[in-house]
C-alpha atoms as one frame of an Amber mdcrd trajectory, in Angstrom:
protein
 -72.837  76.005 -28.830 -71.697  74.040 -31.873 -71.249  75.715 -35.227 -72.002
  73.986 -38.490 -68.368  72.919 -38.559 -68.581  71.377 -35.118 -71.777  69.638
 -36.125 -69.989  67.789 -38.864 -67.007  67.162 -36.643 -69.273  65.464 -34.148
 -70.498  63.085 -36.784 -67.088  61.448 -36.855 -68.185  59.050 -34.144 -71.091
  57.880 -36.243 -69.111  54.870 -37.341 -71.265  52.909 -34.900 -74.512  51.039
 -34.958 -75.413  47.927 -33.034 -73.448  45.098 -31.512 -75.187  41.753 -32.008
 -72.955  38.653 -31.829 -69.936  40.867 -32.464 -67.129  38.618 -31.157 -66.496
  34.864 -31.405 -66.599  34.185 -27.649 -69.752  36.163 -26.855 -71.802  34.077
 -29.298 -71.528  31.251 -26.751 -73.132  33.261 -23.927 -75.974  35.340 -25.441
 -77.496  36.233 -22.061 -74.508  38.524 -21.410 -74.147  39.837 -24.964 -74.555
  43.623 -24.844 -76.215  44.764 -28.063 -76.984  48.489 -27.765 -76.217  51.284
 -25.340 -78.149  54.561 -25.273 -77.193  57.671 -23.311 -79.196  60.887 -23.709
 -80.773  63.828 -21.956 -84.345  62.729 -21.249 -86.841  64.301 -23.642 -90.000
  63.052 -21.917 -92.181  66.000 -20.976 -91.533  67.087 -17.399 -88.196  65.267
 -17.095 -85.850  68.115 -17.928 -82.550  67.732 -16.092 -82.652  63.922 -16.161
 -80.382  61.566 -18.097 -81.489  58.184 -19.449 -79.116  55.227 -19.784 -80.318
  52.066 -21.540 -78.245  48.898 -21.902 -79.695  46.151 -24.090 -78.750  42.493
 -23.798 -79.615  39.086 -25.247 -79.882  39.729 -29.003 -82.233  38.516 -31.738
 -85.037  37.215 -29.510 -87.856  35.511 -31.375 -90.991  36.368 -29.427 -92.292
  32.797 -29.686 -89.099  31.362 -28.123 -90.723  29.387 -25.308 -91.180  27.647
 -23.058 -88.312  29.258 -21.106 -88.078  32.554 -23.004 -85.323  35.061 -22.219
 -84.538  35.616 -18.554 -81.175  37.253 -17.851 -78.338  35.255 -16.287 -78.748
  35.064 -12.532 -75.050  34.252 -12.165 -73.819  37.230 -14.166 -73.009  40.802
 -13.199 -74.467  43.487 -15.476 -72.960  46.972 -15.066 -73.309  50.522 -16.386
 -70.192  52.633 -15.789 -69.890  56.426 -15.742 -66.677  58.455 -16.026 -67.407
  62.007 -14.868 -63.934  63.532 -14.622 -62.398  62.695 -17.977 -59.771  60.225
 -16.727 -61.295  57.288 -18.674 -61.900  55.277 -15.491 -65.302  54.606 -13.953
 -66.314  56.945 -11.123 -69.829  55.504 -10.737 -70.977  51.971 -11.468 -74.546
  50.698 -11.370 -74.533  46.945 -10.808 -77.540  44.770 -11.641 -77.822  41.241
 -10.189 -80.738  38.927 -10.937 -82.515  36.204  -8.993 -84.661  33.771 -10.987
 -86.744  31.612  -8.688 -88.954  28.706  -9.685 -92.095  28.717  -7.542 -92.756
  25.001  -7.999 -96.328  25.187  -9.274 -97.720  21.653  -9.500-101.019  20.162
 -10.579-102.853  17.154  -9.056-102.795  14.381 -11.635-104.226  10.853 -11.619
-106.592   9.030  -9.311-104.454   9.728  -6.263-104.053  13.420  -7.085-100.275
  13.233  -7.227 -98.771  16.726  -7.456 -96.673  16.969 -10.619 -94.614  20.091
 -11.542 -95.833  21.860 -14.673 -93.508  22.243 -17.705 -94.197  25.955 -18.275
 -93.244  29.221 -16.584 -96.920  30.103 -16.247-100.004  28.140 -15.192-102.615
  30.631 -16.384-103.274  34.232 -17.251-101.262  36.963 -15.548-102.887  40.227
 -14.454-101.591  43.728 -15.114-100.234  44.389 -11.605 -96.889  43.134 -10.282
 -98.719  41.438  -7.428-100.976  39.425  -9.774 -98.465  36.608 -10.078-100.325
  33.610  -8.703-100.110  31.806 -12.042 -96.479  32.732 -12.635 -94.076  29.833
 -12.090 -90.844  31.779 -12.573 -90.285  34.959 -10.571 -87.533  37.293 -11.791
 -86.192  39.978  -9.439 -83.068  42.119  -9.332 -81.085  44.445  -7.135 -79.208
  47.639  -8.017 -75.940  48.421  -6.256 -74.190  51.776  -6.686 -70.398  51.752
  -6.477 -68.415  54.967  -6.066 -64.880  54.635  -7.388 -63.345  51.427  -8.684
 -66.001  48.932  -9.737 -64.523  46.193  -7.515 -62.804  48.108  -4.727 -64.998
  51.182  -4.350 -67.700  52.042  -1.836 -70.865  50.034  -2.595 -74.415  50.771
  -1.417 -77.752  49.277  -2.377 -80.338  51.411  -4.158 -83.866  51.427  -2.744
 -87.152  50.566  -4.410 -89.130  53.602  -3.248 -92.432  51.920  -4.107 -91.874
  48.895  -1.874 -89.305  50.266   0.550 -86.942  47.326  -0.010 -83.884  46.720
  -2.162 -85.500  44.271  -4.598 -87.170  45.110  -7.910 -89.435  42.757  -9.860
 -88.778  42.199 -13.563 -91.794  41.567 -15.814 -92.030  38.214 -17.516 -91.454
  38.261 -21.263 -94.440  38.769 -23.557 -95.459  35.130 -23.932 -98.640  36.044
 -25.811-101.983  37.786 -25.690-103.781  34.942 -23.905-101.289  34.912 -21.029
-101.271  38.731 -20.881-104.520  40.506 -21.718-102.761  43.901 -21.376 -99.003
  43.448 -21.498 -98.298  47.164 -21.853-100.052  47.917 -18.571 -98.318  44.947
 -16.945 -94.861  46.084 -18.096 -95.485  49.726 -17.170 -96.337  48.634 -13.646
 -92.708  47.495 -13.398 -91.303  50.991 -13.881 -90.037  51.602 -10.372 -89.088
  54.767  -8.556 -85.512  54.313  -7.375 -83.556  56.100  -4.654 -79.821  56.107
  -5.360 -77.419  56.763  -2.458 -75.871  60.206  -2.749 -78.564  61.446  -5.137
 -80.868  64.140  -3.798 -83.768  63.276  -6.107 -85.217  59.908  -7.089 -85.026
  58.383 -10.534 -86.663  55.539 -12.446 -85.577  52.016 -13.302 -87.014  49.362
 -15.600 -85.639  45.995 -16.626 -87.607  43.921 -19.080 -88.252  42.779 -22.612
 -88.715  45.464 -25.278 -89.180  45.521 -29.019 -85.786  45.602 -30.729 -85.093
  49.269 -31.384 -82.114  49.083 -33.663 -82.796  49.519 -37.372 -80.378  47.992
 -39.861 -80.333  46.095 -43.127 -78.330  43.488 -41.222 -78.242  40.535 -43.608
 -77.273  42.666 -46.574 -74.656  44.636 -44.627 -72.734  41.500 -43.682 -73.199
  39.977 -47.128 -70.402  42.233 -48.395 -72.704  45.278 -48.022 -75.118  43.817
 -50.574 -77.248  46.938 -51.088 -77.594  50.100 -53.157 -75.518  52.736 -51.333
 -77.278  55.584 -53.148 -80.783  54.122 -53.039 -83.829  55.373 -51.165 -83.097
  55.434 -47.411 -86.420  53.804 -46.520 -86.657  51.245 -49.321 -85.655  48.115
 -47.397 -87.488  46.729 -44.329 -85.610  46.494 -41.044 -84.067  43.028 -41.015
 -84.389  42.661 -37.227 -87.717  44.477 -36.906 -89.437  41.242 -35.830 -87.116
  40.651 -32.856 -87.222  41.570 -29.170 -84.453  42.562 -26.772 -84.011  42.830
 -22.990 -83.377  46.349 -21.669 -81.806  47.623 -18.470 -83.062  51.217 -18.311
 -82.128  53.786 -15.684 -83.087  57.460 -15.468 -81.385  59.751 -12.939 -80.934
  63.484 -12.422 -77.914  64.730 -14.344 -76.526  66.148 -11.102 -76.212  62.589
  -9.775 -73.953  61.618 -12.661 -71.703  64.659 -13.151 -68.850  65.907 -10.965
 -67.622  69.435 -10.335 -68.224  71.986 -13.065 -67.813  69.615 -16.020 -71.196
  68.699 -17.540 -69.721  65.972 -19.770 -69.928  62.314 -18.802 -68.655  59.212
 -20.555 -70.388  55.883 -20.125 -70.313  52.263 -21.210 -71.906  48.984 -20.203
 -70.335  45.613 -19.407 -71.278  42.101 -18.336 -69.093  39.761 -16.309 -69.086
  36.088 -15.340 -67.170  34.243 -12.677 -63.761  33.139 -13.902 -64.549  29.441
 -13.421 -67.827  27.816 -14.461 -68.159  24.042 -14.246 -71.280  22.208 -15.421
 -72.902  20.046 -12.757 -73.942  16.619 -14.066 -76.792  16.482 -11.530 -78.352
  19.976 -11.585 -81.347  21.174  -9.622 -82.646  23.538 -12.281 -81.583  25.712
 -15.169 -83.442  28.731 -13.755 -82.923  28.646 -10.013 -80.129  30.305  -8.057
 -81.995  30.024  -4.753 -81.993  26.248  -4.371 -83.106  24.591  -1.183 -80.598
  23.196   1.358 -79.229  19.835   0.326 -79.800  20.407  -3.383 -77.379  21.529
  -6.068 -77.434  24.117  -8.842 -76.728  23.557 -12.541 -73.224  25.000 -12.382
 -70.482  25.431  -9.829 -68.799  28.826 -10.169 -65.935  30.627  -8.538 -63.091
  33.050  -8.897 -63.152  36.793  -9.585 -65.574  38.494 -11.929 -64.297  38.329
 -15.510 -65.606  40.835 -18.057 -66.921  39.154 -21.207 -68.894  41.953 -22.864
 -68.302  45.680 -23.308 -70.229  48.322 -25.206 -69.971  52.098 -25.435 -70.397
  53.354 -28.965 -71.880  50.257 -30.574 -70.626  48.426 -33.664 -67.080  49.335
 -32.719 -66.296  45.683 -32.024 -68.339  44.451 -34.982 -66.836  46.447 -37.847
 -63.916  48.454 -36.446 -61.909  46.068 -34.238 -60.069  43.352 -36.148 -61.348
  39.825 -35.680 -58.115  38.797 -33.923 -58.796  41.308 -31.133 -62.589  41.117
 -30.730 -62.556  38.917 -27.629 -59.790  41.048 -26.115 -61.758  44.247 -26.721
 -64.767  42.788 -24.893 -62.542  42.081 -21.893 -60.803  45.481 -21.897 -61.425
  48.832 -20.199 -61.533  52.283 -21.851 -58.363  53.446 -20.089 -56.393  50.850
 -22.075 -57.776  51.634 -25.520 -54.488  52.878 -26.953 -53.818  49.217 -27.735
 -56.682  49.290 -30.256 -55.958  52.712 -31.748 -54.721  51.314 -35.056 -58.244
  50.157 -35.878 -59.464  53.760 -35.746 -56.383  55.564 -37.067 -55.929  53.121
 -39.969 -59.433  51.650 -40.324 -60.209  48.778 -42.660 -63.934  49.464 -43.076
 -63.469  52.369 -45.559 -61.118  50.199 -47.614 -63.705  47.410 -47.708 -66.400
  49.887 -48.708 -64.161  51.203 -51.476 -63.813  47.716 -52.914 -67.566  47.074
 -52.708 -68.952  50.498 -53.645 -66.570  51.907 -56.242 -68.535  50.805 -59.289
 -72.076  51.442 -57.920 -71.101  54.949 -56.814 -68.862  56.094 -59.703 -69.330
  53.568 -62.478 -65.627  52.702 -62.199 -64.662  49.546 -60.313 -61.142  50.905
 -59.874 -62.144  54.299 -58.473 -60.346  55.584 -55.392 -63.082  56.350 -52.835
 -61.744  55.807 -49.315 -59.966  58.701 -47.542 -56.223  58.143 -47.572 -54.965
  60.740 -45.087 -53.490  58.683 -42.272 -53.682  58.572 -39.347 -57.443  59.275
 -39.415 -57.437  62.128 -36.910 -61.032  62.949 -37.863 -62.242  59.613 -36.531
 -59.961  59.671 -33.503 -61.361  62.963 -32.200 -64.901  61.681 -31.985 -64.231
  57.997 -31.365 -61.622  58.317 -28.695 -61.445  61.805 -27.159 -64.829  63.503
 -27.516 -65.579  66.491 -29.739 -64.165  69.889 -28.671 -66.959  72.332 -27.966
 -69.591  69.603 -27.877 -68.884  66.581 -25.677 -65.172  66.511 -24.906 -64.424
  66.369 -21.158 -62.775  69.417 -19.659 -59.895  67.261 -18.427 -58.278  64.074
 -19.607 -59.131  64.228 -23.307 -55.820  65.789 -24.293 -54.894  67.860 -27.305
 -54.324  67.125 -30.986 -53.437  63.642 -32.084 -49.816  62.848 -31.299 -49.373
  65.172 -28.313 -50.007  62.754 -25.495 -53.735  62.448 -26.103 -55.436  59.730
 -24.058 -57.438  57.557 -26.444 -60.533  56.038 -24.879 -63.691  54.677 -26.525
 -66.828  55.702 -24.624 -70.238  57.152 -25.422 -69.988  60.776 -24.264 -72.805
  63.179 -23.378 -72.932  66.865 -22.554 -75.667  66.921 -19.922 -76.303  70.665
 -20.448 -77.383  70.256 -24.066 -81.111  70.975 -24.194 -83.100  67.883 -25.225
 -85.127  68.021 -28.428 -88.733  66.724 -28.424 -89.217  63.516 -30.376 -91.278
  65.272 -33.037 -88.383  67.622 -33.854 -85.425  65.250 -33.662 -83.202  64.692
 -36.677 -82.483  60.982 -37.189 -78.943  61.960 -38.197 -78.384  63.712 -34.862
 -75.627  66.312 -34.938 -74.969  65.582 -38.602 -78.536  66.758 -39.235 -78.105
  69.919 -37.151 -79.548  68.404 -33.967 -76.909  68.849 -31.247 -78.902  66.772
 -28.751 -78.428  63.639 -30.844 -75.685  61.260 -31.812 -72.761  61.447 -31.146
 -73.582  63.733 -28.231 -74.867  60.631 -26.503 -77.236  58.437 -28.465 -81.030
  58.411 -28.620 -83.098  55.418 -29.759 -84.208  57.124 -32.988 -80.776  58.266
 -34.145 -80.087  56.580 -37.512 -76.439  55.856 -36.935 -75.946  53.444 -39.821
 -76.544  55.916 -42.638 -74.354  58.481 -40.921 -71.668  55.839 -40.370 -71.427
  55.029 -44.053 -71.028  58.702 -44.926 -68.471  59.495 -42.259 -66.420  56.377
 -42.974 -66.004  57.648 -46.511 -64.767  61.070 -45.413 -67.674  63.411 -44.663
 -65.457  65.342 -42.257 -62.782  65.896 -44.862 -65.269  68.105 -46.715 -64.761
  70.717 -43.975 -61.272  71.365 -45.366 -59.717  71.758 -41.926 -56.604  69.614
 -42.064 -55.284  71.067 -38.797 -58.137  69.374 -36.947 -59.136  66.461 -39.164
 -55.914  65.649 -40.947 -57.677  65.575 -44.320 -59.357  67.788 -46.898 -61.900
  67.475 -49.727 -59.301  66.049 -52.103 -58.820  63.123 -49.725 -62.486  62.093
 -49.875 -63.888  61.817 -53.424 -67.334  60.785 -52.105 -67.219  62.568 -48.764
 -70.491  64.351 -49.476 -72.351  61.326 -50.893 -75.656  60.453 -49.117 -74.742
  56.820 -48.507 -77.423  54.625 -46.916 -78.158  51.046 -45.898 -81.730  51.715
 -47.132 -83.329  51.036 -43.723 -84.513  54.194 -41.978 -84.828  54.962 -38.257
 -86.368  57.965 -36.491 -87.925  58.964 -33.178 -91.469  58.121 -34.323 -90.602
  54.433 -33.985 -90.217  54.814 -30.217 -92.198  56.057 -27.248 -91.584  59.588
 -26.025 -91.464  58.550 -22.364 -89.337  56.257 -20.198 -88.218  53.592 -21.004
 -88.639  54.822 -24.614 -88.239  51.421 -26.318 -91.658  50.047 -27.146 -93.701
  47.116 -25.849 -92.208  43.860 -27.140 -93.789  41.716 -29.811 -96.006  38.924
 -28.420 -95.052  35.299 -28.900 -98.656  34.580 -29.867-101.490  36.832 -30.898
């Protein structure tokens, strides 16, 4: 469907990566910090026609971080939104709510055998099956609610756990270590549930649990004024966050359950919300119990409407595109209102920063002019904010050329009719590497978005010499064809080839 020209056009949205601690306010509530969002046509064998959505939360988890580890917030609302008619407003929302219940395991201590609560979330080894939880002191469960229409005022119905017949799903405990879990992979896999979604003719899959951090980036060096060799070997530097875990909310559904009418393109993003008011209780019952007994009190008193505190579509937008003054506001905003942030895409500061930092290493001249200077940056706007014509632009709502009433809306967009590519044949550069099933036509775990971002930020699209579409030409991008890299490489081999794709987390103890 896409020509070589369209392939490069699609790479405009590669100015994304990951979103860890991206705004001042979200650093205070890491449990609701969305870090990565993946949206792709499932490439697991036998799952043709399915779409996988993965929302990661709670960044930079050290596997040994006990004794309480990394349960999600049982007072938060985690959501994945889908726009399937191109109007930049959610048409489907999948809401995840968590219940973290202390089971009160106690041990008889002393001559009188007084029962004393244990200080850990486990009292012994835990078997591979979800029912083998006798030694588990903290039980984590969740529900999935499907909302048609407005996320707050639409029609809401509970999804069903086909395996159990109820509406509750059990979340696996984090990978405490190899003594607690003799076979954590089998234990976690037993928590991949078959899910029946109202209005969907076929069942899907759902998994919520700890995974090995899948994002690959030379993170420390990038934020140290991009302290790296931009023309060095792409696999020369270890992944800075390769020793961390993450918590994933993964959902796989038939594409027909997500699309509407004849348009195969969907847009999606993930959010997290807290109650507007949260007051600390000076006499709490527990830090991990939202099902307290009558007559007792919880650790916080909360009220008011849900207030969005985290938002993520194409990641790294808030980290390195949105100005620091507006980062908190972006996290609280909705895609339909993104015109207010358009200046950060149309007149981006990242290329100017890269010019200052990279001029001498790339050209030998510290005063060289490297950043594209054709403003507004229509090349970035097409892929960031409208979708790519002929690839993943919605049939309605995306608008025409920049300046003709185009609706600007930042989402991750996917053409659900694009044939998936097996993991062994995927290009880590996605569409930029000739693989139309990859980034920015959705995003797969193995897509190396950082290297592509550096190249596109410095004008890769201008090399197409199509000013009518991109607003720039080769003369506007002196290094538009340079193979810039952060020197940390990602590809599909670093992930599983089946749901939920992200690999078993690192153990806290071996």
